[in-house]
PDB file of N, CA and C in Angstrom:
ATOM      1  N   MET I 355      37.143 -65.533 -74.235  1.00 48.00           N
ATOM      2  CA  MET I 355      37.479 -65.786 -72.762  1.00 48.00           C
ATOM      3  C   MET I 355      38.074 -67.452 -73.377  1.00 48.00           C
ATOM      4  N   ALA I 356      39.245 -68.029 -72.128  1.00 53.00           N
ATOM      5  CA  ALA I 356      39.517 -69.526 -72.689  1.00 53.00           C
ATOM      6  C   ALA I 356      40.182 -69.407 -70.836  1.00 53.00           C
ATOM      7  N   ASP I 357      39.502 -70.716 -70.825  1.00 53.00           N
ATOM      8  CA  ASP I 357      39.801 -71.337 -69.132  1.00 53.00           C
ATOM      9  C   ASP I 357      41.540 -71.912 -69.118  1.00 53.00           C
ATOM     10  N   LYS I 358      42.470 -71.859 -68.819  1.00 53.00           N
ATOM     11  CA  LYS I 358      43.383 -73.321 -68.820  1.00 53.00           C
ATOM     12  C   LYS I 358      43.116 -73.898 -67.407  1.00 53.00           C
ATOM     13  N   GLN I 359      44.048 -74.975 -67.594  1.00 53.00           N
ATOM     14  CA  GLN I 359      44.406 -75.566 -66.570  1.00 53.00           C
ATOM     15  C   GLN I 359      45.453 -75.336 -67.312  1.00 53.00           C
ATOM     16  N   GLU I 360      46.853 -75.708 -65.675  1.00 53.00           N
ATOM     17  CA  GLU I 360      47.857 -76.311 -65.732  1.00 53.00           C
ATOM     18  C   GLU I 360      47.740 -76.618 -63.849  1.00 53.00           C
ATOM     19  N   ASP I 361      48.365 -78.024 -63.736  1.00 56.00           N
ATOM     20  CA  ASP I 361      48.356 -79.040 -62.449  1.00 56.00           C
ATOM     21  C   ASP I 361      47.337 -78.438 -61.585  1.00 56.00           C
ATOM     22  N   GLY I 362      46.316 -79.485 -61.984  1.00 64.00           N
ATOM     23  CA  GLY I 362      44.663 -78.186 -61.537  1.00 64.00           C
ATOM     24  C   GLY I 362      44.496 -76.876 -61.460  1.00 64.00           C
ATOM     25  N   ILE I 363      45.440 -76.968 -60.902  1.00 73.00           N
ATOM     26  CA  ILE I 363      45.023 -75.117 -61.103  1.00 73.00           C
ATOM     27  C   ILE I 363      44.482 -74.406 -63.098  1.00 73.00           C
ATOM     28  N   LYS I 364      42.697 -74.325 -61.894  1.00 80.00           N
ATOM     29  CA  LYS I 364      42.129 -73.345 -62.930  1.00 80.00           C
ATOM     30  C   LYS I 364      42.323 -71.879 -63.508  1.00 80.00           C
ATOM     31  N   LEU I 365      42.970 -71.844 -64.863  1.00 82.00           N
ATOM     32  CA  LEU I 365      43.076 -69.430 -64.064  1.00 82.00           C
ATOM     33  C   LEU I 365      42.204 -69.344 -66.209  1.00 82.00           C
ATOM     34  N   HIS I 366      40.824 -68.205 -65.828  1.00 86.00           N
ATOM     35  CA  HIS I 366      39.869 -67.955 -66.495  1.00 86.00           C
ATOM     36  C   HIS I 366      40.899 -66.948 -66.695  1.00 86.00           C
ATOM     37  N   LEU I 367      41.147 -66.969 -68.185  1.00 85.00           N
ATOM     38  CA  LEU I 367      41.790 -65.471 -68.667  1.00 85.00           C
ATOM     39  C   LEU I 367      40.960 -64.728 -70.126  1.00 85.00           C
ATOM     40  N   ASP I 368      41.721 -63.848 -70.490  1.00 83.00           N
ATOM     41  CA  ASP I 368      40.337 -63.723 -71.568  1.00 83.00           C
ATOM     42  C   ASP I 368      41.191 -63.617 -72.500  1.00 83.00           C
ATOM     43  N   ASP I 369      41.485 -63.671 -74.571  1.00 81.00           N
ATOM     44  CA  ASP I 369      41.676 -63.581 -75.200  1.00 81.00           C
ATOM     45  C   ASP I 369      43.633 -63.825 -75.787  1.00 81.00           C
ATOM     46  N   SER I 370      43.954 -61.671 -74.349  1.00 79.00           N
ATOM     47  CA  SER I 370      45.012 -62.488 -74.649  1.00 79.00           C
ATOM     48  C   SER I 370      46.225 -62.084 -73.432  1.00 79.00           C
ATOM     49  N   GLY I 371      45.455 -63.538 -72.615  1.00 79.00           N
ATOM     50  CA  GLY I 371      46.006 -64.350 -71.983  1.00 79.00           C
ATOM     51  C   GLY I 371      46.092 -63.164 -70.409  1.00 79.00           C
ATOM     52  N   LEU I 372      45.369 -62.690 -69.942  1.00 79.00           N
ATOM     53  CA  LEU I 372      45.031 -61.917 -69.056  1.00 79.00           C
ATOM     54  C   LEU I 372      44.273 -62.459 -68.022  1.00 79.00           C
ATOM     55  N   ALA I 373      43.814 -62.545 -67.461  1.00 84.00           N
ATOM     56  CA  ALA I 373      42.626 -62.343 -65.932  1.00 84.00           C
ATOM     57  C   ALA I 373      41.934 -62.271 -66.200  1.00 84.00           C
ATOM     58  N   LEU I 374      40.429 -63.048 -66.492  1.00 88.00           N
ATOM     59  CA  LEU I 374      39.306 -61.663 -66.139  1.00 88.00           C
ATOM     60  C   LEU I 374      39.369 -60.001 -65.404  1.00 88.00           C
ATOM     61  N   GLY I 375      39.369 -60.903 -64.502  1.00 85.00           N
ATOM     62  CA  GLY I 375      39.332 -60.097 -63.431  1.00 85.00           C
ATOM     63  C   GLY I 375      40.311 -59.243 -63.054  1.00 85.00           C
ATOM     64  N   LEU I 376      41.618 -59.308 -63.418  1.00 84.00           N
ATOM     65  CA  LEU I 376      42.894 -57.795 -63.546  1.00 84.00           C
ATOM     66  C   LEU I 376      42.588 -56.479 -63.762  1.00 84.00           C
ATOM     67  N   PRO I 377      43.007 -55.817 -62.425  1.00 86.00           N
ATOM     68  CA  PRO I 377      42.067 -54.550 -63.281  1.00 86.00           C
ATOM     69  C   PRO I 377      43.283 -53.656 -64.576  1.00 86.00           C
ATOM     70  N   HIS I 378      42.454 -52.451 -65.429  1.00 86.00           N
ATOM     71  CA  HIS I 378      43.105 -52.956 -66.727  1.00 86.00           C
ATOM     72  C   HIS I 378      43.980 -51.743 -65.983  1.00 86.00           C
ATOM     73  N   PRO I 379      44.863 -50.529 -67.024  1.00 87.00           N
ATOM     74  CA  PRO I 379      45.244 -49.467 -66.860  1.00 87.00           C
ATOM     75  C   PRO I 379      43.913 -48.293 -67.465  1.00 87.00           C
ATOM     76  N   THR I 380      43.476 -47.425 -66.471  1.00 88.00           N
ATOM     77  CA  THR I 380      42.562 -46.463 -66.403  1.00 88.00           C
ATOM     78  C   THR I 380      41.888 -45.586 -68.154  1.00 88.00           C
ATOM     79  N   HIS I 381      43.952 -45.137 -68.326  1.00 92.00           N
ATOM     80  CA  HIS I 381      43.686 -43.869 -69.486  1.00 92.00           C
ATOM     81  C   HIS I 381      43.847 -44.654 -71.178  1.00 92.00           C
ATOM     82  N   GLY I 382      43.974 -43.533 -71.717  1.00 89.00           N
ATOM     83  CA  GLY I 382      43.333 -43.815 -73.106  1.00 89.00           C
ATOM     84  C   GLY I 382      44.777 -44.491 -73.642  1.00 89.00           C
ATOM     85  N   GLN I 383      46.097 -43.969 -73.033  1.00 88.00           N
ATOM     86  CA  GLN I 383      47.385 -43.673 -73.438  1.00 88.00           C
ATOM     87  C   GLN I 383      47.737 -44.892 -72.941  1.00 88.00           C
ATOM     88  N   ASP I 384      47.209 -45.989 -72.091  1.00 88.00           N
ATOM     89  CA  ASP I 384      48.248 -46.762 -71.240  1.00 88.00           C
ATOM     90  C   ASP I 384      47.285 -47.584 -71.590  1.00 88.00           C
ATOM     91  N   GLN I 385      48.288 -49.094 -71.777  1.00 86.00           N
ATOM     92  CA  GLN I 385      47.780 -51.024 -71.879  1.00 86.00           C
ATOM     93  C   GLN I 385      48.792 -51.666 -71.476  1.00 86.00           C
ATOM     94  N   VAL I 386      48.158 -52.548 -71.285  1.00 83.00           N
ATOM     95  CA  VAL I 386      49.484 -54.272 -70.790  1.00 83.00           C
ATOM     96  C   VAL I 386      49.567 -53.858 -72.784  1.00 83.00           C
ATOM     97  N   HIS I 387      50.592 -54.855 -72.733  1.00 79.00           N
ATOM     98  CA  HIS I 387      50.852 -54.930 -74.223  1.00 79.00           C
ATOM     99  C   HIS I 387      50.617 -56.883 -74.274  1.00 79.00           C
ATOM    100  N   GLU I 388      52.099 -56.845 -75.380  1.00 72.00           N
ATOM    101  CA  GLU I 388      51.807 -58.737 -75.653  1.00 72.00           C
ATOM    102  C   GLU I 388      53.006 -58.789 -73.818  1.00 72.00           C
ATOM    103  N   VAL I 389      53.502 -60.550 -74.585  1.00 64.00           N
ATOM    104  CA  VAL I 389      54.378 -60.954 -73.590  1.00 64.00           C
ATOM    105  C   VAL I 389      55.167 -61.200 -74.530  1.00 64.00           C
ATOM    106  N   PRO I 390      56.607 -61.186 -74.078  1.00 63.00           N
ATOM    107  CA  PRO I 390      57.455 -61.886 -72.449  1.00 63.00           C
ATOM    108  C   PRO I 390      57.036 -60.626 -71.496  1.00 63.00           C
ATOM    109  N   TYR I 391      56.501 -60.773 -70.413  1.00 69.00           N
ATOM    110  CA  TYR I 391      56.988 -59.978 -69.784  1.00 69.00           C
ATOM    111  C   TYR I 391      55.537 -59.042 -69.756  1.00 69.00           C
ATOM    112  N   ARG I 392      55.561 -58.601 -69.371  1.00 82.00           N
ATOM    113  CA  ARG I 392      53.932 -58.267 -69.807  1.00 82.00           C
ATOM    114  C   ARG I 392      53.809 -56.985 -69.810  1.00 82.00           C
ATOM    115  N   PRO I 393      54.344 -55.824 -70.426  1.00 88.00           N
ATOM    116  CA  PRO I 393      55.099 -54.342 -69.923  1.00 88.00           C
ATOM    117  C   PRO I 393      53.232 -53.732 -69.952  1.00 88.00           C
ATOM    118  N   VAL I 394      53.675 -53.236 -69.065  1.00 93.00           N
ATOM    119  CA  VAL I 394      52.363 -52.483 -68.528  1.00 93.00           C
ATOM    120  C   VAL I 394      52.321 -51.030 -69.042  1.00 93.00           C
ATOM    121  N   VAL I 395      51.535 -50.619 -69.805  1.00 94.00           N
ATOM    122  CA  VAL I 395      53.070 -48.960 -70.272  1.00 94.00           C
ATOM    123  C   VAL I 395      51.918 -47.388 -69.697  1.00 94.00           C
ATOM    124  N   PHE I 396      52.745 -46.687 -69.500  1.00 96.00           N
ATOM    125  CA  PHE I 396      51.849 -45.368 -68.691  1.00 96.00           C
ATOM    126  C   PHE I 396      52.051 -43.816 -69.798  1.00 96.00           C
ATOM    127  N   ARG I 397      51.939 -43.697 -70.421  1.00 96.00           N
ATOM    128  CA  ARG I 397      51.987 -42.174 -71.130  1.00 96.00           C
ATOM    129  C   ARG I 397      51.682 -41.170 -71.212  1.00 96.00           C
ATOM    130  N   ASP I 398      52.270 -40.209 -71.039  1.00 96.00           N
ATOM    131  CA  ASP I 398      52.037 -38.966 -70.909  1.00 96.00           C
ATOM    132  C   ASP I 398      52.827 -37.589 -70.975  1.00 96.00           C
ATOM    133  N   ASP I 399      52.336 -36.271 -71.392  1.00 96.00           N
ATOM    134  CA  ASP I 399      53.572 -35.755 -72.173  1.00 96.00           C
ATOM    135  C   ASP I 399      53.645 -35.556 -69.979  1.00 96.00           C
ATOM    136  N   ASP I 400      53.612 -34.907 -69.035  1.00 97.00           N
ATOM    137  CA  ASP I 400      53.790 -34.967 -68.085  1.00 97.00           C
ATOM    138  C   ASP I 400      54.540 -36.358 -66.968  1.00 97.00           C
ATOM    139  N   LEU I 401      55.924 -36.304 -66.925  1.00 97.00           N
ATOM    140  CA  LEU I 401      56.768 -37.383 -65.587  1.00 97.00           C
ATOM    141  C   LEU I 401      55.646 -37.925 -64.327  1.00 97.00           C
ATOM    142  N   PRO I 402      55.051 -36.851 -63.711  1.00 98.00           N
ATOM    143  CA  PRO I 402      54.339 -37.227 -62.570  1.00 98.00           C
ATOM    144  C   PRO I 402      53.669 -37.459 -62.712  1.00 98.00           C
ATOM    145  N   THR I 403      52.672 -36.800 -63.616  1.00 97.00           N
ATOM    146  CA  THR I 403      51.361 -38.093 -64.257  1.00 97.00           C
ATOM    147  C   THR I 403      50.749 -39.175 -64.585  1.00 97.00           C
ATOM    148  N   ALA I 404      52.073 -39.842 -65.297  1.00 97.00           N
ATOM    149  CA  ALA I 404      52.651 -40.998 -65.772  1.00 97.00           C
ATOM    150  C   ALA I 404      53.833 -42.029 -64.297  1.00 97.00           C
ATOM    151  N   LEU I 405      54.045 -41.539 -63.893  1.00 97.00           N
ATOM    152  CA  LEU I 405      54.461 -41.568 -62.684  1.00 97.00           C
ATOM    153  C   LEU I 405      53.332 -42.546 -61.840  1.00 97.00           C
ATOM    154  N   GLU I 406      52.262 -41.480 -61.374  1.00 98.00           N
ATOM    155  CA  GLU I 406      51.622 -41.686 -60.542  1.00 98.00           C
ATOM    156  C   GLU I 406      50.442 -42.466 -60.784  1.00 98.00           C
ATOM    157  N   ARG I 407      50.296 -42.146 -62.195  1.00 97.00           N
ATOM    158  CA  ARG I 407      48.964 -43.587 -62.711  1.00 97.00           C
ATOM    159  C   ARG I 407      49.815 -44.936 -62.644  1.00 97.00           C
ATOM    160  N   SER I 408      50.701 -44.778 -62.693  1.00 97.00           N
ATOM    161  CA  SER I 408      52.272 -46.306 -62.883  1.00 97.00           C
ATOM    162  C   SER I 408      51.389 -47.060 -61.489  1.00 97.00           C
ATOM    163  N   ALA I 409      51.613 -46.311 -60.351  1.00 97.00           N
ATOM    164  CA  ALA I 409      51.749 -46.384 -59.045  1.00 97.00           C
ATOM    165  C   ALA I 409      50.194 -46.738 -58.820  1.00 97.00           C
ATOM    166  N   ALA I 410      49.167 -46.466 -59.275  1.00 97.00           N
ATOM    167  CA  ALA I 410      47.989 -46.116 -58.916  1.00 97.00           C
ATOM    168  C   ALA I 410      47.540 -47.437 -59.359  1.00 97.00           C
ATOM    169  N   TRP I 411      47.836 -47.821 -60.329  1.00 96.00           N
ATOM    170  CA  TRP I 411      47.853 -48.753 -61.210  1.00 96.00           C
ATOM    171  C   TRP I 411      47.863 -50.151 -60.495  1.00 96.00           C
ATOM    172  N   LEU I 412      49.480 -49.539 -60.269  1.00 97.00           N
ATOM    173  CA  LEU I 412      49.599 -50.864 -59.689  1.00 97.00           C
ATOM    174  C   LEU I 412      49.591 -51.054 -58.116  1.00 97.00           C
ATOM    175  N   ARG I 413      49.355 -50.480 -57.057  1.00 97.00           N
ATOM    176  CA  ARG I 413      48.661 -50.537 -55.566  1.00 97.00           C
ATOM    177  C   ARG I 413      47.016 -51.175 -56.317  1.00 97.00           C
ATOM    178  N   GLN I 414      45.864 -51.189 -56.677  1.00 96.00           N
ATOM    179  CA  GLN I 414      44.575 -51.401 -57.317  1.00 96.00           C
ATOM    180  C   GLN I 414      44.947 -53.166 -58.433  1.00 96.00           C
ATOM    181  N   ALA I 415      46.007 -53.331 -58.779  1.00 95.00           N
ATOM    182  CA  ALA I 415      46.560 -54.534 -59.799  1.00 95.00           C
ATOM    183  C   ALA I 415      46.719 -55.475 -58.304  1.00 95.00           C
ATOM    184  N   GLN I 416      47.612 -54.789 -57.042  1.00 96.00           N
ATOM    185  CA  GLN I 416      48.318 -55.930 -56.222  1.00 96.00           C
ATOM    186  C   GLN I 416      47.317 -56.302 -55.135  1.00 96.00           C
ATOM    187  N   ARG I 417      45.638 -55.579 -54.704  1.00 96.00           N
ATOM    188  CA  ARG I 417      45.278 -55.651 -54.201  1.00 96.00           C
ATOM    189  C   ARG I 417      44.040 -56.440 -54.642  1.00 96.00           C
ATOM    190  N   TRP I 418      43.813 -56.774 -56.284  1.00 95.00           N
ATOM    191  CA  TRP I 418      43.793 -58.211 -56.136  1.00 95.00           C
ATOM    192  C   TRP I 418      44.265 -58.851 -56.332  1.00 95.00           C
ATOM    193  N   LEU I 419      44.988 -58.873 -56.525  1.00 94.00           N
ATOM    194  CA  LEU I 419      45.716 -60.597 -56.688  1.00 94.00           C
ATOM    195  C   LEU I 419      45.728 -60.955 -55.954  1.00 94.00           C
ATOM    196  N   GLY I 420      46.426 -60.124 -54.446  1.00 95.00           N
ATOM    197  CA  GLY I 420      46.154 -59.920 -52.427  1.00 95.00           C
ATOM    198  C   GLY I 420      47.618 -60.086 -51.925  1.00 95.00           C
ATOM    199  N   GLU I 421      48.562 -60.328 -53.306  1.00 95.00           N
ATOM    200  CA  GLU I 421      50.012 -60.270 -53.082  1.00 95.00           C
ATOM    201  C   GLU I 421      50.949 -59.200 -53.984  1.00 95.00           C
ATOM    202  N   PRO I 422      51.986 -58.717 -53.085  1.00 95.00           N
ATOM    203  CA  PRO I 422      52.755 -57.776 -54.492  1.00 95.00           C
ATOM    204  C   PRO I 422      52.459 -58.255 -55.888  1.00 95.00           C
ATOM    205  N   LEU I 423      52.719 -57.764 -56.414  1.00 94.00           N
ATOM    206  CA  LEU I 423      52.480 -58.168 -57.949  1.00 94.00           C
ATOM    207  C   LEU I 423      54.364 -57.813 -58.813  1.00 94.00           C
ATOM    208  N   ASP I 424      54.643 -59.709 -58.844  1.00 94.00           N
ATOM    209  CA  ASP I 424      55.835 -58.515 -59.327  1.00 94.00           C
ATOM    210  C   ASP I 424      56.386 -58.402 -60.633  1.00 94.00           C
ATOM    211  N   VAL I 425      57.202 -56.912 -60.106  1.00 95.00           N
ATOM    212  CA  VAL I 425      57.506 -56.314 -61.441  1.00 95.00           C
ATOM    213  C   VAL I 425      58.595 -56.378 -61.371  1.00 95.00           C
ATOM    214  N   LEU I 426      59.412 -57.251 -62.275  1.00 93.00           N
ATOM    215  CA  LEU I 426      61.193 -57.496 -63.896  1.00 93.00           C
ATOM    216  C   LEU I 426      61.614 -55.905 -63.667  1.00 93.00           C
ATOM    217  N   ALA I 427      61.157 -55.191 -64.020  1.00 94.00           N
ATOM    218  CA  ALA I 427      61.770 -54.377 -63.753  1.00 94.00           C
ATOM    219  C   ALA I 427      61.129 -53.031 -64.360  1.00 94.00           C
ATOM    220  N   ILE I 428      61.667 -51.097 -64.625  1.00 96.00           N
ATOM    221  CA  ILE I 428      61.250 -50.193 -64.289  1.00 96.00           C
ATOM    222  C   ILE I 428      61.857 -49.921 -65.879  1.00 96.00           C
ATOM    223  N   HIS I 429      60.723 -49.279 -66.656  1.00 95.00           N
ATOM    224  CA  HIS I 429      61.659 -48.845 -67.933  1.00 95.00           C
ATOM    225  C   HIS I 429      61.763 -47.091 -68.220  1.00 95.00           C
ATOM    226  N   LEU I 430      61.952 -46.167 -68.250  1.00 96.00           N
ATOM    227  CA  LEU I 430      61.746 -44.972 -68.808  1.00 96.00           C
ATOM    228  C   LEU I 430      62.212 -45.121 -70.042  1.00 96.00           C
ATOM    229  N   ASP I 431      61.011 -44.689 -70.914  1.00 94.00           N
ATOM    230  CA  ASP I 431      61.378 -43.557 -71.934  1.00 94.00           C
ATOM    231  C   ASP I 431      61.160 -42.569 -72.542  1.00 94.00           C
ATOM    232  N   TYR I 432      61.341 -41.611 -73.703  1.00 91.00           N
ATOM    233  CA  TYR I 432      60.494 -40.797 -74.038  1.00 91.00           C
ATOM    234  C   TYR I 432      60.340 -41.005 -75.897  1.00 91.00           C
ATOM    235  N   ASP I 433      59.506 -40.390 -76.131  1.00 91.00           N
ATOM    236  CA  ASP I 433      58.951 -40.348 -77.872  1.00 91.00           C
ATOM    237  C   ASP I 433      58.720 -38.709 -78.113  1.00 91.00           C
ATOM    238  N   ASP I 434      59.622 -38.090 -78.343  1.00 92.00           N
ATOM    239  CA  ASP I 434      60.078 -36.995 -79.458  1.00 92.00           C
ATOM    240  C   ASP I 434      58.848 -37.399 -80.984  1.00 92.00           C
ATOM    241  N   ARG I 435      57.782 -37.975 -80.883  1.00 92.00           N
ATOM    242  CA  ARG I 435      58.133 -37.834 -82.375  1.00 92.00           C
ATOM    243  C   ARG I 435      56.102 -36.985 -82.186  1.00 92.00           C
ATOM    244  N   GLU I 436      56.068 -36.045 -82.944  1.00 93.00           N
ATOM    245  CA  GLU I 436      55.005 -34.489 -83.158  1.00 93.00           C
ATOM    246  C   GLU I 436      54.220 -35.453 -82.765  1.00 93.00           C
ATOM    247  N   GLY I 437      52.751 -35.002 -81.771  1.00 92.00           N
ATOM    248  CA  GLY I 437      51.065 -35.754 -81.017  1.00 92.00           C
ATOM    249  C   GLY I 437      51.741 -36.666 -80.244  1.00 92.00           C
ATOM    250  N   ALA I 438      52.920 -37.761 -80.277  1.00 92.00           N
ATOM    251  CA  ALA I 438      53.243 -38.715 -78.992  1.00 92.00           C
ATOM    252  C   ALA I 438      53.424 -37.661 -77.658  1.00 92.00           C
ATOM    253  N   PRO I 439      52.154 -38.883 -76.549  1.00 93.00           N
ATOM    254  CA  PRO I 439      53.193 -38.398 -75.205  1.00 93.00           C
ATOM    255  C   PRO I 439      54.331 -38.533 -74.718  1.00 93.00           C
ATOM    256  N   TYR I 440      55.363 -37.327 -74.171  1.00 95.00           N
ATOM    257  CA  TYR I 440      56.692 -38.077 -74.104  1.00 95.00           C
ATOM    258  C   TYR I 440      57.537 -38.891 -73.621  1.00 95.00           C
ATOM    259  N   TYR I 441      56.479 -39.109 -72.288  1.00 96.00           N
ATOM    260  CA  TYR I 441      57.083 -39.648 -71.874  1.00 96.00           C
ATOM    261  C   TYR I 441      56.281 -41.516 -71.468  1.00 96.00           C
ATOM    262  N   GLU I 442      57.248 -42.767 -71.914  1.00 95.00           N
ATOM    263  CA  GLU I 442      56.858 -44.009 -71.246  1.00 95.00           C
ATOM    264  C   GLU I 442      56.792 -44.802 -70.575  1.00 95.00           C
ATOM    265  N   VAL I 443      56.500 -45.012 -69.322  1.00 96.00           N
ATOM    266  CA  VAL I 443      56.529 -45.661 -68.217  1.00 96.00           C
ATOM    267  C   VAL I 443      56.131 -47.011 -68.531  1.00 96.00           C
ATOM    268  N   LYS I 444      57.192 -47.570 -68.166  1.00 94.00           N
ATOM    269  CA  LYS I 444      56.783 -48.902 -68.536  1.00 94.00           C
ATOM    270  C   LYS I 444      57.170 -49.896 -66.732  1.00 94.00           C
ATOM    271  N   LEU I 445      56.397 -51.086 -66.965  1.00 96.00           N
ATOM    272  CA  LEU I 445      56.128 -52.043 -65.798  1.00 96.00           C
ATOM    273  C   LEU I 445      55.814 -53.147 -66.872  1.00 96.00           C
ATOM    274  N   LEU I 446      57.568 -53.733 -66.359  1.00 93.00           N
ATOM    275  CA  LEU I 446      57.776 -55.692 -66.661  1.00 93.00           C
ATOM    276  C   LEU I 446      57.256 -56.241 -65.186  1.00 93.00           C
ATOM    277  N   CYS I 447      56.344 -56.839 -65.867  1.00 92.00           N
ATOM    278  CA  CYS I 447      55.015 -57.332 -64.924  1.00 92.00           C
ATOM    279  C   CYS I 447      55.559 -59.351 -64.485  1.00 92.00           C
ATOM    280  N   ASN I 448      55.412 -60.015 -64.294  1.00 90.00           N
ATOM    281  CA  ASN I 448      55.292 -61.344 -64.015  1.00 90.00           C
ATOM    282  C   ASN I 448      53.669 -61.664 -64.961  1.00 90.00           C
ATOM    283  N   GLU I 449      54.604 -62.420 -65.911  1.00 88.00           N
ATOM    284  CA  GLU I 449      53.354 -62.798 -66.825  1.00 88.00           C
ATOM    285  C   GLU I 449      52.364 -63.989 -66.280  1.00 88.00           C
ATOM    286  N   GLU I 450      53.380 -64.025 -65.142  1.00 90.00           N
ATOM    287  CA  GLU I 450      51.898 -65.659 -64.031  1.00 90.00           C
ATOM    288  C   GLU I 450      51.444 -64.558 -63.363  1.00 90.00           C
ATOM    289  N   ASP I 451      51.428 -63.166 -63.027  1.00 92.00           N
ATOM    290  CA  ASP I 451      51.017 -62.227 -62.271  1.00 92.00           C
ATOM    291  C   ASP I 451      49.617 -62.092 -62.635  1.00 92.00           C
ATOM    292  N   LEU I 452      49.674 -61.562 -63.701  1.00 88.00           N
ATOM    293  CA  LEU I 452      48.618 -60.666 -64.411  1.00 88.00           C
ATOM    294  C   LEU I 452      47.226 -61.273 -65.032  1.00 88.00           C
ATOM    295  N   ALA I 453      48.174 -62.813 -64.627  1.00 88.00           N
ATOM    296  CA  ALA I 453      46.914 -64.424 -65.746  1.00 88.00           C
ATOM    297  C   ALA I 453      46.596 -64.204 -64.547  1.00 88.00           C
ATOM    298  N   GLY I 454      46.379 -63.682 -63.048  1.00 89.00           N
ATOM    299  CA  GLY I 454      46.265 -64.962 -61.474  1.00 89.00           C
ATOM    300  C   GLY I 454      45.969 -65.533 -60.803  1.00 89.00           C
ATOM    301  N   ALA I 455      47.919 -66.295 -62.034  1.00 90.00           N
ATOM    302  CA  ALA I 455      47.954 -67.668 -60.908  1.00 90.00           C
ATOM    303  C   ALA I 455      47.520 -67.458 -59.992  1.00 90.00           C
ATOM    304  N   PRO I 456      48.466 -66.905 -59.517  1.00 90.00           N
ATOM    305  CA  PRO I 456      48.505 -66.936 -57.733  1.00 90.00           C
ATOM    306  C   PRO I 456      46.890 -66.869 -57.008  1.00 90.00           C
ATOM    307  N   ILE I 457      45.471 -66.052 -56.853  1.00 89.00           N
ATOM    308  CA  ILE I 457      44.912 -66.436 -57.295  1.00 89.00           C
ATOM    309  C   ILE I 457      44.606 -68.138 -57.429  1.00 89.00           C
ATOM    310  N   ALA I 458      44.364 -68.382 -58.393  1.00 88.00           N
ATOM    311  CA  ALA I 458      43.544 -69.316 -59.139  1.00 88.00           C
ATOM    312  C   ALA I 458      44.966 -70.475 -58.053  1.00 88.00           C
ATOM    313  N   ALA I 459      46.377 -70.372 -57.465  1.00 87.00           N
ATOM    314  CA  ALA I 459      46.962 -70.990 -57.059  1.00 87.00           C
ATOM    315  C   ALA I 459      46.493 -71.569 -55.712  1.00 87.00           C
ATOM    316  N   ARG I 460      45.462 -70.395 -55.121  1.00 88.00           N
ATOM    317  CA  ARG I 460      44.972 -69.672 -53.238  1.00 88.00           C
ATOM    318  C   ARG I 460      43.518 -70.743 -53.297  1.00 88.00           C
ATOM    319  N   SER I 461      43.141 -70.249 -54.332  1.00 86.00           N
ATOM    320  CA  SER I 461      41.490 -70.995 -54.421  1.00 86.00           C
ATOM    321  C   SER I 461      42.213 -72.778 -54.829  1.00 86.00           C
ATOM    322  N   HIS I 462      42.782 -72.950 -54.867  1.00 85.00           N
ATOM    323  CA  HIS I 462      42.790 -75.151 -55.489  1.00 85.00           C
ATOM    324  C   HIS I 462      43.562 -75.690 -53.957  1.00 85.00           C
ATOM    325  N   ALA I 463      44.236 -74.424 -53.669  1.00 83.00           N
ATOM    326  CA  ALA I 463      44.596 -74.792 -52.238  1.00 83.00           C
ATOM    327  C   ALA I 463      43.160 -74.974 -50.886  1.00 83.00           C
ATOM    328  N   ASN I 464      42.636 -74.219 -51.152  1.00 84.00           N
ATOM    329  CA  ASN I 464      41.531 -74.260 -50.400  1.00 84.00           C
ATOM    330  C   ASN I 464      40.340 -75.117 -50.796  1.00 84.00           C
ATOM    331  N   ASP I 465      40.129 -75.265 -51.835  1.00 82.00           N
ATOM    332  CA  ASP I 465      39.710 -76.560 -52.120  1.00 82.00           C
ATOM    333  C   ASP I 465      40.311 -77.912 -52.629  1.00 82.00           C
ATOM    334  N   VAL I 466      40.381 -77.703 -51.319  1.00 80.00           N
ATOM    335  CA  VAL I 466      41.636 -79.136 -51.556  1.00 80.00           C
ATOM    336  C   VAL I 466      41.752 -79.867 -49.899  1.00 80.00           C
ATOM    337  N   ALA I 467      42.022 -78.732 -49.419  1.00 84.00           N
ATOM    338  CA  ALA I 467      41.548 -78.228 -48.346  1.00 84.00           C
ATOM    339  C   ALA I 467      40.368 -78.544 -47.465  1.00 84.00           C
ATOM    340  N   ARG I 468      39.429 -78.711 -48.015  1.00 84.00           N
ATOM    341  CA  ARG I 468      38.024 -78.468 -48.001  1.00 84.00           C
ATOM    342  C   ARG I 468      37.625 -80.611 -48.080  1.00 84.00           C
ATOM    343  N   SER I 469      38.516 -80.280 -48.910  1.00 76.00           N
ATOM    344  CA  SER I 469      37.640 -81.589 -49.106  1.00 76.00           C
ATOM    345  C   SER I 469      38.933 -83.437 -48.875  1.00 76.00           C
TER     346      SER I 469
END
């Protein structure tokens, strides 16, 4: 766990640079990748299922963030290797959103307003 301070705003990050409170994808085949653009990946043999999981995670992450999550692109790919899930849905997300910067900025603004 690491704390990072930029412009008076303190971010509470895990070892991979993600906010400690960020919801993580719950399915074992889904994950948040490294930077840049923090691809959040959802894999499944059934495309509607992968899309539904990505939409559910996006709604949960936006509730946590308190504003729309900045998704820069959506990438659909496939993997035809034996044993691998066929579809891969990637949401390329703003890394500052996934680090919780908007939450920290609101908290900092509230602290400044109170003092």
